[in-house]
mmCIF file of C-alpha atoms in Angstrom:
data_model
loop_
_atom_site.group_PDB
_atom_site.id
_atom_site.type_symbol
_atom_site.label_atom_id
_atom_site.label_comp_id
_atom_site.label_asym_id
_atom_site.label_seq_id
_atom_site.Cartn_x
_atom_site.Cartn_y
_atom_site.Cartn_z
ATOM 1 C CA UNK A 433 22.946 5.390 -21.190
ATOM 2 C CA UNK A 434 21.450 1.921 -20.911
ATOM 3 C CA UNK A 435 23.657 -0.861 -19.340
ATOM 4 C CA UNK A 436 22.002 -3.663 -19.870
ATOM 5 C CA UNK A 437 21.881 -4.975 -23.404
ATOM 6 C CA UNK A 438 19.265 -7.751 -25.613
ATOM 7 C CA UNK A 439 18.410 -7.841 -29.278
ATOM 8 C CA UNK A 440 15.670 -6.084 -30.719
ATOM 9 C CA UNK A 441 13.814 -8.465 -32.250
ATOM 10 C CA UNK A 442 13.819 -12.143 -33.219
ATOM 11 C CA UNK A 443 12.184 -14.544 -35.487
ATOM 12 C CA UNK A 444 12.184 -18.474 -35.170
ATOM 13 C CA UNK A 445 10.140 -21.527 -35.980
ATOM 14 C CA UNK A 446 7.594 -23.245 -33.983
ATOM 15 C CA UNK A 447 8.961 -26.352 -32.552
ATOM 16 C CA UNK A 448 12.259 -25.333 -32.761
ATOM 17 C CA UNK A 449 14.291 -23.891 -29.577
ATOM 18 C CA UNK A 450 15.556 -20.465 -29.370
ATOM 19 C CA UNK A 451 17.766 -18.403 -27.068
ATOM 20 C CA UNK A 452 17.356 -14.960 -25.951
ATOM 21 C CA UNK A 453 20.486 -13.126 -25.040
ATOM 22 C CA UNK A 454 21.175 -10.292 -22.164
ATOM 23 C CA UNK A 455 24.360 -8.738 -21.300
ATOM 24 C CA UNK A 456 24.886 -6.241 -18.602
ATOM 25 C CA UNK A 457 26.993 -4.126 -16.925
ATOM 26 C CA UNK A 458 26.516 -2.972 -13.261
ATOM 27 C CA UNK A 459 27.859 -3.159 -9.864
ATOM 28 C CA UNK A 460 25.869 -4.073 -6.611
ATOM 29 C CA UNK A 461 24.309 -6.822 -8.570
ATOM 30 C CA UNK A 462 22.205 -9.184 -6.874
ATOM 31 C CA UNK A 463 20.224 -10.921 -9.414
ATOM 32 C CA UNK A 464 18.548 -11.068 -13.284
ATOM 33 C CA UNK A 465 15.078 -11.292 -14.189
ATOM 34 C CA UNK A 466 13.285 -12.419 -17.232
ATOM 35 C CA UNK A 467 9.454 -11.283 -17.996
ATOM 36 C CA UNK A 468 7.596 -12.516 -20.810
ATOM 37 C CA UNK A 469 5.342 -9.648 -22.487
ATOM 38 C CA UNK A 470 2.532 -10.020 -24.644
ATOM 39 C CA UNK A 471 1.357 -7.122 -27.025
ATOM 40 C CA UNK A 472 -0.956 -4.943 -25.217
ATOM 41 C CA UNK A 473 -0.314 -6.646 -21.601
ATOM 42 C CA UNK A 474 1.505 -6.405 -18.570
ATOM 43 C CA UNK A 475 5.155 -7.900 -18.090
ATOM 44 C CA UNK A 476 4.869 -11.373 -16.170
ATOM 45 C CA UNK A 477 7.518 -12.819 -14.214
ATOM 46 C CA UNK A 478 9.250 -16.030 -16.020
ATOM 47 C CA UNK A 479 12.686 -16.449 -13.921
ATOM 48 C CA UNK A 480 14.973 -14.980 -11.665
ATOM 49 C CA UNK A 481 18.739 -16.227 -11.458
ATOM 50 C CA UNK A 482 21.183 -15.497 -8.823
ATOM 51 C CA UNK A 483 23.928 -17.833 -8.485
ATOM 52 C CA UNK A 484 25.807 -18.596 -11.972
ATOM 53 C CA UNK A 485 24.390 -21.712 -14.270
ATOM 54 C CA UNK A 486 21.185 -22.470 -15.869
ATOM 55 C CA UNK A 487 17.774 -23.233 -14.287
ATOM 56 C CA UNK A 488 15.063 -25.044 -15.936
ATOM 57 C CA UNK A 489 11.190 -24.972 -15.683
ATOM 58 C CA UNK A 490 9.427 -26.627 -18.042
ATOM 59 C CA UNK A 491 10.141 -25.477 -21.318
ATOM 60 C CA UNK A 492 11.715 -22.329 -20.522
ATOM 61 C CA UNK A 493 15.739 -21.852 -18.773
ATOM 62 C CA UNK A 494 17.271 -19.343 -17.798
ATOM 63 C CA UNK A 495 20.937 -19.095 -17.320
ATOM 64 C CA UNK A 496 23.476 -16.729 -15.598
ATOM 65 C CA UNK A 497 27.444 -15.915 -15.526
ATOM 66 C CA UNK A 498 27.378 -13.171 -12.812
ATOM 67 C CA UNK A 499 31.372 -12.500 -13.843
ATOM 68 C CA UNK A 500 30.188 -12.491 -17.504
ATOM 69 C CA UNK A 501 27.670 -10.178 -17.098
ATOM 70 C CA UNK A 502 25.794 -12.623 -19.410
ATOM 71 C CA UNK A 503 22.436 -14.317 -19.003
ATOM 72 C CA UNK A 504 20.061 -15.989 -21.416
ATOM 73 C CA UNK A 505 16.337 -17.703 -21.559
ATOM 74 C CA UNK A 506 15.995 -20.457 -23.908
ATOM 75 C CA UNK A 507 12.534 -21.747 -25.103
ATOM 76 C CA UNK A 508 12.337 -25.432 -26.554
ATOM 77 C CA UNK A 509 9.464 -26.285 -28.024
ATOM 78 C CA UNK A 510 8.484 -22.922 -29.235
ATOM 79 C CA UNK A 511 4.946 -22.466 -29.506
ATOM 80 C CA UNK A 512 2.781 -19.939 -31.359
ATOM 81 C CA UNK A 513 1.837 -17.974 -27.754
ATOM 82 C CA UNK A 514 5.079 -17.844 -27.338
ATOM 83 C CA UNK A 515 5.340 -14.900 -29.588
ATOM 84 C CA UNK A 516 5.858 -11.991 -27.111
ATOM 85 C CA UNK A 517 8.748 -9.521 -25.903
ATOM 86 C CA UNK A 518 10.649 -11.015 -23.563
ATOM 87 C CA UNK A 519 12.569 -8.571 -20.726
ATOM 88 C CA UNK A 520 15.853 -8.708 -18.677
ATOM 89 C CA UNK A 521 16.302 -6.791 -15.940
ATOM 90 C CA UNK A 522 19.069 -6.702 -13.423
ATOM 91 C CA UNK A 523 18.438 -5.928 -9.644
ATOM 92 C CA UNK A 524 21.034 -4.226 -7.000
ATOM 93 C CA UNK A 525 21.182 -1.303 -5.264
ATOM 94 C CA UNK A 526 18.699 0.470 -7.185
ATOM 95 C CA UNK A 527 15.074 -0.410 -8.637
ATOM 96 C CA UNK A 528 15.251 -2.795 -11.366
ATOM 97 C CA UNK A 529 16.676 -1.818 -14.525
ATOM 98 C CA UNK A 530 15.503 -3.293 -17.570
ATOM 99 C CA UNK A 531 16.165 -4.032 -20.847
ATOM 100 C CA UNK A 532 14.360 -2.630 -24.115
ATOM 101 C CA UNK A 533 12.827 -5.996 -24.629
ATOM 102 C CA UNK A 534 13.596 -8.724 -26.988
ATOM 103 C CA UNK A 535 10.167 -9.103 -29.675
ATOM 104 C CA UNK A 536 9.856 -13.404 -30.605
ATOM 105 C CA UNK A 537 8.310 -13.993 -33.330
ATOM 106 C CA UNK A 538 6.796 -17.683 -33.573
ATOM 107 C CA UNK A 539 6.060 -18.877 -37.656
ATOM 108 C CA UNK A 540 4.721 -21.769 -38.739
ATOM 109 C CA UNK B 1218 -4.133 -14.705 -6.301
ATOM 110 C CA UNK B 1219 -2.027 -11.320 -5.784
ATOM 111 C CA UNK B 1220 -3.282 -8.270 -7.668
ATOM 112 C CA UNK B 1221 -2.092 -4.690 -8.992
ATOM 113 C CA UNK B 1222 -5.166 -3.055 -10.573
ATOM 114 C CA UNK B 1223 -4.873 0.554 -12.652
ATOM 115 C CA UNK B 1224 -7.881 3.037 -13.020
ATOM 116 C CA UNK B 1225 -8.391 2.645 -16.305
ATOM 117 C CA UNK B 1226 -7.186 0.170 -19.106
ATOM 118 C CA UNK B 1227 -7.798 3.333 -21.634
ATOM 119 C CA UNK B 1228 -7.671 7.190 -21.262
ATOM 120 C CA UNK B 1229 -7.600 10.104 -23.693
ATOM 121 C CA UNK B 1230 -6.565 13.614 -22.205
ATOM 122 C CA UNK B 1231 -6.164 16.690 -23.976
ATOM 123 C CA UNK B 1232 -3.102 18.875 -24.011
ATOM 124 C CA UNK B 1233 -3.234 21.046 -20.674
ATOM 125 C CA UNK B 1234 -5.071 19.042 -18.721
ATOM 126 C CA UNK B 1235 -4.180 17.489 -15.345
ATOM 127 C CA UNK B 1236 -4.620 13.534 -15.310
ATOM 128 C CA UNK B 1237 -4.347 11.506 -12.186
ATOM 129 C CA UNK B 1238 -3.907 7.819 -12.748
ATOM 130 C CA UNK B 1239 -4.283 5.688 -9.750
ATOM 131 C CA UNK B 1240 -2.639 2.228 -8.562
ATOM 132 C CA UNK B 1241 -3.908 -0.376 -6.146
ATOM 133 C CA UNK B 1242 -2.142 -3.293 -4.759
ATOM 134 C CA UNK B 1243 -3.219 -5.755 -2.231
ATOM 135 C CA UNK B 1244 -0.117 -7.587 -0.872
ATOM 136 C CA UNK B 1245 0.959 -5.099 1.651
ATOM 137 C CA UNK B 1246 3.601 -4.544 -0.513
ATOM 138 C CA UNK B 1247 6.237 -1.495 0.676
ATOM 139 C CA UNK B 1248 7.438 -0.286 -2.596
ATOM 140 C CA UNK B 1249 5.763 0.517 -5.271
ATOM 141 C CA UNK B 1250 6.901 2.095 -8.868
ATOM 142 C CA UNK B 1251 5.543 3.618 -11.918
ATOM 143 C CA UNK B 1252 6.506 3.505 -15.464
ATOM 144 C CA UNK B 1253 5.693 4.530 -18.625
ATOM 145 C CA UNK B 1254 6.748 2.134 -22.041
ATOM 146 C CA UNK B 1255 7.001 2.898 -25.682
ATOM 147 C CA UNK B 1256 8.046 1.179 -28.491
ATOM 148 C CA UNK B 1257 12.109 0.955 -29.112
ATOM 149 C CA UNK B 1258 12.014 2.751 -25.448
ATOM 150 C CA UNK B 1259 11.523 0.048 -23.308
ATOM 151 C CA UNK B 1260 10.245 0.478 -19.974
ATOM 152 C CA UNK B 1261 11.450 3.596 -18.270
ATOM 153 C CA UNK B 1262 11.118 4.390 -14.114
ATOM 154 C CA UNK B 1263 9.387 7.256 -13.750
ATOM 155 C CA UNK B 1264 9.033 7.268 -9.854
ATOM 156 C CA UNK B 1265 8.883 4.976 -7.465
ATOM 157 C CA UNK B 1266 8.201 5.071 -3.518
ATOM 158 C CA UNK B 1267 9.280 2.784 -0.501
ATOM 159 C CA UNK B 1268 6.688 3.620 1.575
ATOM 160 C CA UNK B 1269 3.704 5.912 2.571
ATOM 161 C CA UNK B 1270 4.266 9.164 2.097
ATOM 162 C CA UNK B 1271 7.766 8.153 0.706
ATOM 163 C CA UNK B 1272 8.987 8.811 -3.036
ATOM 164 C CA UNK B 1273 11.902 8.542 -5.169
ATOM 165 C CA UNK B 1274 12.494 10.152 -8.485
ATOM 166 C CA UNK B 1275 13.240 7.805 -10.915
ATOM 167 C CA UNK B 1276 15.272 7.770 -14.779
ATOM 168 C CA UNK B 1277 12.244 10.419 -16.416
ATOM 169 C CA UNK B 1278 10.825 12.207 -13.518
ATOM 170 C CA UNK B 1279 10.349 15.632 -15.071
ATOM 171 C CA UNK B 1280 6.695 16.457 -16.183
ATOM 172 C CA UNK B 1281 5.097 13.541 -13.606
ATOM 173 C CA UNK B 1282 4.432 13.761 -9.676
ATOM 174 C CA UNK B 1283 3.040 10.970 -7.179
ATOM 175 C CA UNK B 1284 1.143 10.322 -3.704
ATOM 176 C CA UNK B 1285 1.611 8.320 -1.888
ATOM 177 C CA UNK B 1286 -1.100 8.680 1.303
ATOM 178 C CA UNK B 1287 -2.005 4.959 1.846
ATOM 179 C CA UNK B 1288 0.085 1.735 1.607
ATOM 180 C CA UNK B 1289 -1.940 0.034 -1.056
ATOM 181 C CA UNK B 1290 -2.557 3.480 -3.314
ATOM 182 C CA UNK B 1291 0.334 4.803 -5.514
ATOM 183 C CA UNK B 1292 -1.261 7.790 -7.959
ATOM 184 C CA UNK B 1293 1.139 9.415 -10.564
ATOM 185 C CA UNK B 1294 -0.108 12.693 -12.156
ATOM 186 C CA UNK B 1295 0.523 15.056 -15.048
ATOM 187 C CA UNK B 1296 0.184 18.340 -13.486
ATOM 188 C CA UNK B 1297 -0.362 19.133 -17.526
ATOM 189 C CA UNK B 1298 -0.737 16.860 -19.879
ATOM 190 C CA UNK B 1299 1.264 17.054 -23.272
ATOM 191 C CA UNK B 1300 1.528 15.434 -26.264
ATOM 192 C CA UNK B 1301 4.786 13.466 -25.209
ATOM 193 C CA UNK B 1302 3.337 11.833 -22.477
ATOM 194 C CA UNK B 1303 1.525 9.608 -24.614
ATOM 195 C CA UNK B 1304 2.651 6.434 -23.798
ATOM 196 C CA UNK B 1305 1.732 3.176 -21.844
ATOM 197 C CA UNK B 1306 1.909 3.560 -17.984
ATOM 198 C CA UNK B 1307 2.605 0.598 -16.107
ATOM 199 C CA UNK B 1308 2.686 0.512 -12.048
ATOM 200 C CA UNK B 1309 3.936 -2.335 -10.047
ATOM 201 C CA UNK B 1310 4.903 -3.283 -6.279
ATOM 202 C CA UNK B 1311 7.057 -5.424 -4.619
ATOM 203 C CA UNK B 1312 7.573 -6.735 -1.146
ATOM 204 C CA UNK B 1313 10.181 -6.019 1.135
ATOM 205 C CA UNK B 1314 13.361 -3.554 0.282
ATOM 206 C CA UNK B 1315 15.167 -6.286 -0.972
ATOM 207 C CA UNK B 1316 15.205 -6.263 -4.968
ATOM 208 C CA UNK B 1317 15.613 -10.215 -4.515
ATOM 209 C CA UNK B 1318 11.536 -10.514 -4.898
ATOM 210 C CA UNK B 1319 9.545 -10.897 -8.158
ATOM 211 C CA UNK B 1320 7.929 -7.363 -9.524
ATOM 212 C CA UNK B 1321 4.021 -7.461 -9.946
ATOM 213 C CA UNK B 1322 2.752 -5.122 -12.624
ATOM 214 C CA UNK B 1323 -0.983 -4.009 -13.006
ATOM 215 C CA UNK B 1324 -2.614 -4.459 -16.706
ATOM 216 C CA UNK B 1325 -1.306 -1.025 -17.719
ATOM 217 C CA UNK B 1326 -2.786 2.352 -18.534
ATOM 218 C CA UNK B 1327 -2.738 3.117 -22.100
ATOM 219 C CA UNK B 1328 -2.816 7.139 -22.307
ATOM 220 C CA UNK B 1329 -3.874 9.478 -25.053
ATOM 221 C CA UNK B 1330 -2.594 13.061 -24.800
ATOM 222 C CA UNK B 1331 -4.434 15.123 -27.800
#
């Protein structure tokens, strides 16, 4: 079965800030990946962790606890395009594997 | 501005038939994967290749092949199409053997098996 692990869906309010859990479970691990999605598009690269803590680009951060297993995005200042799936995905020995996807929703 | 371009955007096949869909990158990238996504699925690895003439099976392998005769060209095919492999196909390369580089993914291939 699946080893990595993020919630189905999500709702939250525009403006607000939200934060998109990932847990995994793996060895050779080298790294974690987030990808935003948009309905009907391809996966685009947001972040990529490899050392514990949190890194921050612009409005989006992305943080890691390699002995955890835990990593999340967090998105301040939501905006209405930011409604989208957002993917984890671990990389190691093997291709990456990813996560079912997360679906934001952005209201008003 | 690096690219990974699909064949089509949208295809509708009927049961039986054999369907070749066709990637392109050009970044001179060595490895190059295909998958196929659908809803509550996620995306799964169907094969993927390291290098010409190179390929690996991946998580859902059975029902799918793939060529790989030039660097920049990674085709997967359906020796016979069927119902089940309706789905979204997604392809994507990456440089290097190291997984430490960022995954480029072409637009998609959304497939209709009748």
């Amino acid at each position: 079965g699946q080893n990595i692990d993020q919630p189905t869906e999500m709702t939250a309010t525009e403006g607000a800030i939200v934060q998109i859990n990932c847990t995994y479970q793996t060895s050779g691990f080298n790294g974690l990946f987030w990808y935003q999605q948009h309905a009907g598009e391809a996966p685009t690269f947001l972040s990529y962790n490899v050392l514990d803590g949190l890194e921050e680009k612009g409005r989006f951060s992305s943080f890691l606890s390699r002995s955890k297993g835990y990593s999340y995005l967090l998105l301040k200042e939501l905006q209405m395009k930011d409604s989208a799936s957002y993917l984890c995905a671990y990389s190691g020995n093997t291709p990456l594997v990813f996560g079912k996807g997360t679906r934001l929703s952005v209201i008003a | 501005d690096v690219k990974v371009t699909q064949s089509s955007r949208y295809l509708v096949k009927r049961t039986g038939e054999k369907v070749f869909l066709e990637c392109v990158q050009d970044m001179d990238h060595e490895n190059m994967f295909w998958y196929r996504q659908d809803p509550g699925l996620g995306l799964r690895l169907i094969y993927f290749s390291y290098d010409v003439k190179m390929k690996e099976k991946g998580d859902i392998p059975e029902g799918y092949s793939v060529s790989r005769e030039k660097k920049e060209r990674f085709s997967l095919i359906l020796e016979s199409a069927s119902t089940n492999q309706t789905s979204m196909y997604l392809c994507a390369s990456i440089s290097g053997r190291s997984t430490y580089h960022e995954q480029f993914f072409g637009p998609g291939t959304r497939l209709t098996v009748l």
